[in-house]
Structures are given as structure tokens and as C-alpha cells.
Amino acid sequence: ATDFRLWMLQAIPELHSAFLNLQSALVEQAELAGETIMPGYTHLQRAQPILLGHWWLSHYWALKRDVERFSDLTKRVSVLPLGSGALAGAPFALDRDALAKSLGFVEISQNSLDAVSDRDFAAEYLFVCSMASVHLSKLAEQIVLYTTAEFGFFELSDAFSTGSSLMPQKKNPDVFELTRGKAGTMIGLLTGLLSTLKGLPSTYDKDLQEDKAPVFAATDTLLSILPVMAAALWTITVKPERMRSAIDSTMMATDLADYLVEKGVPFREAHSLAGKVVRAAGQGNVRMEELPLEAYQAISPVFEADVVKVFDPLESINKRNTVGGTSLQSVKNQIKKIKGE
């Protein structure tokens, strides 16, 4: 158990470094994105315009939490069980505190029965690996989706995609598909260890020999995925025109409701009126900003000629200027905060 903990204390910094490289790639892409606009989605339906940089950084913050979980886990890994004997402690006058200090542990275990059976740290390590894999899978899934012809927001470099043995036009996102698939494997490793632990009595049982294989496998998997993901992101090509063309005026329907609220209309009523404008544009087969002012005022006299300003997507984005919002200034502030940490 002592050797296992020592191994894990060395593995965690190695994982930190691999995560940092991927996070750096995400921040670099966010900086390069500038004012590039893309559709934001809920339920995979177009919702509101956002900055591409804001999207890249959303994945950075998720991975940051994973790194923090590994760091927090370290204090529970860094507990020395040595000196607990088989289960009852050692019969010799051992200075366990000195042992802990010499081996680099932060503290010593306080109960020998618990110490010889404790594999919480291994299960927690696998949970953090699994959670990180889920975040990587989410990023991979979105890139797979956004590289399809139907979206066309990104194009992968040839170095990180493969062709088809049958269809010469294919450019398959294998790196991201394999990353997505590994998340299921990782969750299986965690579930397997938990299933082993849940049936054990107190103290040591030979079943605990099953703790190492899943931990080693999870570590190897992450150390394979992370650098390849980072390298693939460095070489991805963004298609700003395609992203911009995917935005239509209905995505500013919320802004239209906000416009009415600013003019004193209660939000519930403003929401209903904005919905009527959406339906009127749909029935007329025109964009919302193409409706004449008379059509707006037929729905509500509160609408004025300045309503057309609502349909500028960059204006919509820059109104979201609260901390954590998608405005250009907010994204710059996020990057500044990241670089200052």
C-alpha cells in the first residue's frame, strides 16, 4: 500500500503537466478566436450567439476543475500506512512520523485496521480520471459534430484524421472518436474497483490486489489521450464564415424580449410579444429584422425604429458583459485571469 501511494504521488504531477498542455491549447485557440461568432446551443438547438473564444474556454474551466481534484486528492494519498502491520500495528518502537517525513508523506494513518484496507484513494483517483474523461469526451464529441459537413465549423488536419478504405472523400476524426470511447472504458475501471471494494470485510483481503491494474490502466489512458488531444487542437482549422452563417435573427429573440423589458414591459409579457414576432416572421417567410416597423407595432406599440439594432449578433454578445459572460471583454478577462494564476 505504501509503494502504491508513492507511485500515485509521482503520477499526479505527470498528469498535471499533460493537462496543462491541453489547457494551453484551449487558451491559445480562445485568443486566436478574437471576435469570431458562433451559435450557442441548448438541447442541440440554436439558442443564442456566443464568441468562439467563450466556447473554447468553457472546456478549459472544466479541465481546471479536474486538475484541482487531483491536487486535492494528493493530501489523502499522502497518508503513510507503513507500520500498521498485518492489521494490528507493529510490535517494534517505530517512529512513524520520521518514516513519513523521510518518504515524503504529509501524515500517518491513525488506525491500523483502517490503514491496511483503505483503498478510498484509489477509487477517488479513478473517479477523478473518469470525470476528466467525461470532460474530454464532451470536447471530443462537439469537435466530431462541428467537423461534419452539416456544421462545417472546424476542419481537422490530415495528421489527426484518417481516410476510408472504401470512400475516398472521407476525413474521419479518429483521435476524437477514440477519446470519446475511452470515457466509457474509464468509467468501467472505476465501477469495477468499487464493485470489488463494496463486498469486503474490514482489514486486508487478497481482493485488494485488484486495485492496481485499473489505476495503472486509467493513468496510461489519460497520458495517451491528453498530448494527442492537445496536438490535434493546435492544428485545427476554424471556419468563421460558416459559424457566422449559422446564426439567424431568431437567436436574438431573447434580446428582443430584453429590449421590451428595457422599455418597461414586464418580462412575461415581453417574452410573449417576442414570440409573436418570431411567428410573424415565420409566417411571412422573412427574417425578423426584415419585418416592417408597422408589423412590429401591430404586435405592440412599444416597438420603435431602433428595434433593428437588436439583431446585431455582436451587440447581443457584448451585452453579456457580466463576469463569466460571453462578451469580448468578459472573454479577455477570463484569459487574463487564467494567465495570472
C-alpha positions in Angstrom: 0.0 0.0 0.0 2.9 2.4 0.7 4.5 1.7 -2.6 1.2 2.2 -4.4 0.7 5.6 -2.7 4.2 6.6 -3.6 3.6 5.7 -7.2 0.4 7.7 -7.3 2.1 10.7 -5.7 4.5 10.6 -8.7 1.8 10.0 -11.3 -0.4 13.0 -10.3 2.2 15.7 -11.2 2.8 13.9 -14.5 -0.9 14.2 -15.2 -0.9 17.8 -14.2 1.7 18.6 -16.8 -0.3 16.7 -19.5 -3.5 18.6 -18.6 -1.6 21.9 -18.6 -0.6 21.4 -22.2 -4.1 20.7 -23.3 -5.4 23.7 -21.3 -2.7 25.9 -23.0 -4.0 24.8 -26.4 -7.6 25.7 -25.4 -6.5 29.2 -24.2 -4.4 29.7 -27.4 -7.4 28.9 -29.5 -9.6 31.3 -27.4 -7.1 34.1 -28.0 -6.9 33.4 -31.7 -10.7 33.4 -32.0 -11.0 37.1 -31.3 -14.4 38.3 -32.3 -15.3 35.1 -34.1 -19.0 34.4 -33.5 -20.7 31.0 -33.4 -24.1 29.7 -32.4 -24.6 28.7 -28.8 -26.8 25.6 -28.4 -29.1 24.2 -25.8 -30.7 20.8 -26.5 -28.6 20.9 -29.6 -30.9 23.6 -30.9 -29.6 27.0 -31.8 -30.1 29.3 -28.8 -28.0 32.5 -28.6 -24.9 33.8 -30.3 -21.6 33.4 -28.4 -18.0 34.0 -29.0 -15.9 31.0 -30.2 -13.4 32.0 -27.5 -16.0 31.6 -24.8 -16.7 28.1 -26.1 -13.0 27.1 -26.0 -12.7 28.5 -22.5 -15.7 26.5 -21.3 -13.6 23.4 -21.8 -10.6 25.0 -20.1 -12.5 25.6 -16.9 -13.9 22.0 -16.8 -10.3 20.7 -17.1 -9.2 23.1 -14.4 -11.6 21.5 -12.0 -10.1 18.1 -12.9 -6.6 19.4 -12.1 -7.9 20.8 -8.8 -9.5 17.4 -7.9 -6.1 15.7 -8.5 -4.4 18.3 -6.3 -7.0 17.9 -3.5 -6.7 14.1 -3.7 -3.0 14.4 -3.0 -3.5 15.0 0.7 -5.5 11.8 1.0 -2.9 9.8 -1.0 -0.1 11.3 1.1 -1.0 9.3 4.3 1.6 6.7 5.3 0.1 3.2 6.2 3.6 1.8 6.9 3.9 0.5 10.4 0.3 -0.8 10.6 1.5 -4.5 10.4 -0.9 -7.1 9.0 -3.8 -5.4 10.8 -2.9 -4.7 14.5 0.1 -2.4 14.2 3.9 -3.1 14.7 5.4 -4.6 17.8 8.5 -2.5 17.5 9.2 1.1 18.6 8.8 2.6 15.1 9.0 6.4 14.7 6.2 6.5 12.0 6.4 10.3 11.8 10.1 10.1 10.9 9.3 7.4 8.3 6.6 9.6 6.8 8.9 12.6 6.6 11.7 10.5 5.0 9.4 9.1 2.4 7.7 12.5 1.7 4.3 11.7 3.2 2.3 14.5 4.8 0.8 12.5 7.7 0.5 8.9 9.1 -2.6 6.7 9.3 -4.3 6.7 12.7 -5.9 3.3 12.8 -4.1 0.1 11.6 -7.4 -1.7 10.8 -8.5 1.1 8.5 -5.0 1.6 7.1 -4.5 -1.9 5.7 -7.9 -1.9 4.0 -8.1 1.7 2.8 -8.4 2.0 -1.0 -10.5 5.1 -0.9 -7.6 7.0 -2.5 -7.5 4.5 -5.5 -11.3 4.8 -6.0 -11.1 8.5 -5.8 -8.2 8.6 -8.2 -10.3 6.6 -10.7 -13.2 8.9 -10.2 -11.1 12.0 -11.0 -9.8 10.2 -14.0 -13.3 9.2 -15.1 -14.6 12.8 -14.6 -11.7 14.1 -16.6 -12.5 11.6 -19.3 -16.1 12.7 -19.4 -15.0 16.3 -19.9 -12.6 15.2 -22.7 -15.4 13.1 -24.2 -17.7 16.2 -24.3 -15.0 18.3 -26.0 -14.3 15.4 -28.5 -18.0 14.9 -29.2 -18.5 18.6 -30.0 -15.5 18.6 -32.3 -16.7 15.5 -34.1 -20.1 17.2 -34.5 -18.6 20.5 -35.6 -16.4 18.9 -38.2 -19.3 17.3 -40.1 -20.3 18.7 -43.4 -23.6 19.7 -41.8 -21.9 22.0 -39.4 -18.5 22.7 -41.0 -17.3 24.9 -38.2 -13.9 23.1 -37.9 -11.6 21.2 -40.2 -9.1 18.7 -38.8 -5.5 18.5 -40.2 -4.6 15.4 -42.1 -2.2 14.4 -39.3 -5.1 13.8 -36.9 -7.7 12.3 -39.2 -7.9 9.2 -41.3 -9.4 8.3 -44.7 -11.6 5.4 -45.5 -10.6 2.2 -47.2 -13.8 2.3 -49.2 -14.9 6.0 -49.5 -12.1 8.3 -50.8 -13.8 11.5 -49.7 -13.8 10.7 -46.0 -11.8 12.5 -43.4 -12.6 10.8 -40.1 -12.0 12.4 -36.7 -10.4 9.2 -35.2 -8.5 11.0 -32.5 -11.6 12.5 -31.0 -13.7 9.4 -31.5 -11.2 7.3 -29.6 -11.1 9.9 -26.9 -14.8 9.8 -26.6 -14.8 6.0 -26.5 -12.2 5.9 -23.7 -14.5 7.6 -21.4 -16.7 4.5 -21.2 -13.7 2.4 -20.5 -12.6 4.7 -17.7 -15.9 4.7 -16.0 -15.8 0.9 -16.2 -12.5 0.8 -14.4 -14.0 2.9 -11.6 -17.1 0.8 -11.4 -15.0 -2.4 -11.3 -13.0 -1.3 -8.3 -16.0 0.0 -6.4 -17.7 -3.3 -7.0 -14.7 -5.1 -5.6 -14.5 -2.9 -2.5 -18.2 -3.0 -1.7 -18.1 -6.7 -0.8 -15.1 -6.7 1.5 -15.0 -7.0 5.3 -12.6 -4.9 7.4 -8.8 -5.1 7.1 -6.8 -6.8 4.3 -8.2 -9.2 1.8 -6.5 -10.6 -1.3 -9.2 -9.0 -3.4 -7.3 -5.7 -2.8 -4.7 -6.9 -5.3 -7.2 -5.8 -7.9 -6.7 -2.2 -7.0 -3.6 -1.5 -9.1 -4.5 -2.7 -12.6 -7.4 -0.2 -13.1 -5.3 2.7 -11.7 -2.4 1.9 -14.0 -4.7 1.5 -17.0 -6.5 4.8 -16.2 -3.2 6.6 -15.9 -1.9 5.2 -19.1 -5.1 6.1 -20.9 -5.0 9.7 -19.8 -1.3 10.1 -20.6 -2.1 8.8 -24.1 -5.2 10.9 -24.7 -4.1 14.3 -23.3 -1.0 15.0 -25.5 -2.7 13.8 -28.7 -5.8 16.0 -28.0 -3.5 19.0 -27.4 -1.6 18.4 -30.6 -4.8 18.0 -32.5 -6.3 21.2 -31.2 -3.1 23.1 -32.1 -3.6 22.2 -35.8 -7.4 22.5 -36.1 -8.7 25.0 -38.7 -11.6 27.3 -37.7 -14.2 28.3 -40.3 -15.5 31.7 -39.1 -17.7 32.3 -42.1 -19.5 29.0 -41.7 -20.1 29.8 -38.0 -21.4 33.2 -38.7 -23.7 32.0 -41.4 -25.3 29.5 -38.9 -26.6 32.5 -36.9 -30.1 33.8 -37.7 -32.2 36.5 -36.2 -34.4 34.1 -34.2 -31.4 33.6 -31.9 -31.8 37.2 -30.8 -35.4 36.6 -29.7 -34.3 36.8 -26.1 -32.6 40.2 -26.9 -36.0 41.3 -28.4 -37.7 40.5 -25.1 -34.9 42.3 -23.2 -35.5 45.3 -25.5 -39.1 45.4 -24.4 -38.2 45.0 -20.7 -35.8 48.0 -21.0 -38.9 49.9 -22.2 -40.9 49.0 -19.1 -42.7 45.8 -20.3 -42.8 43.0 -17.7 -40.7 40.1 -18.8 -43.5 37.6 -19.0 -45.4 39.9 -21.4 -42.2 40.7 -23.3 -41.5 37.0 -23.8 -44.9 36.5 -25.3 -44.6 39.5 -27.6 -41.2 38.4 -28.8 -42.7 35.0 -29.6 -45.4 36.7 -31.7 -42.7 38.5 -33.7 -40.9 35.1 -34.3 -44.2 33.6 -35.5 -45.0 36.7 -37.7 -41.5 36.4 -39.4 -42.0 32.7 -39.9 -45.4 33.1 -41.5 -44.1 35.8 -43.8 -41.1 33.7 -44.6 -38.8 36.6 -43.8 -36.0 37.3 -41.2 -37.2 39.1 -38.1 -35.2 42.2 -38.9 -36.9 42.3 -42.3 -40.3 42.8 -40.8 -41.5 46.4 -41.4 -41.9 48.6 -38.3 -45.7 48.5 -38.9 -45.7 44.8 -38.3 -43.8 45.2 -35.0 -46.2 48.0 -33.9 -49.2 45.9 -34.8 -47.9 43.4 -32.2 -47.0 46.2 -29.6 -46.9 49.9 -29.9 -43.8 49.8 -27.6 -41.6 48.8 -30.6 -39.8 51.7 -32.2 -37.5 52.1 -35.2 -34.4 51.3 -33.0 -35.6 47.7 -32.7 -33.4 46.7 -35.7 -30.3 47.1 -33.5 -31.4 44.1 -31.5 -30.5 41.8 -34.4 -26.8 42.5 -34.4 -25.2 39.3 -33.0 -22.0 41.0 -31.8 -24.2 43.6 -30.0 -26.1 40.8 -28.4 -22.8 39.1 -27.3 -21.3 42.2 -25.9 -24.4 42.9 -23.8 -23.5 39.7 -21.9 -20.7 41.5 -20.0 -21.2 40.1 -16.5 -18.3 38.0 -15.0 -18.4 34.7 -16.9 -20.5 36.1 -19.8 -19.7 35.7 -23.5 -18.9 39.4 -24.2 -15.5 40.2 -25.8 -14.4 41.9 -22.6 -15.5 39.1 -20.4 -13.6 36.6 -22.6 -10.5 38.8 -22.4 -10.9 38.9 -18.6 -11.1 35.1 -18.4 -7.9 34.8 -20.3 -6.3 37.5 -18.2 -7.4 35.6 -15.0 -6.1 32.3 -16.4 -2.7 33.7 -17.3 -2.4 35.4 -13.9 -2.9 32.1 -12.0 
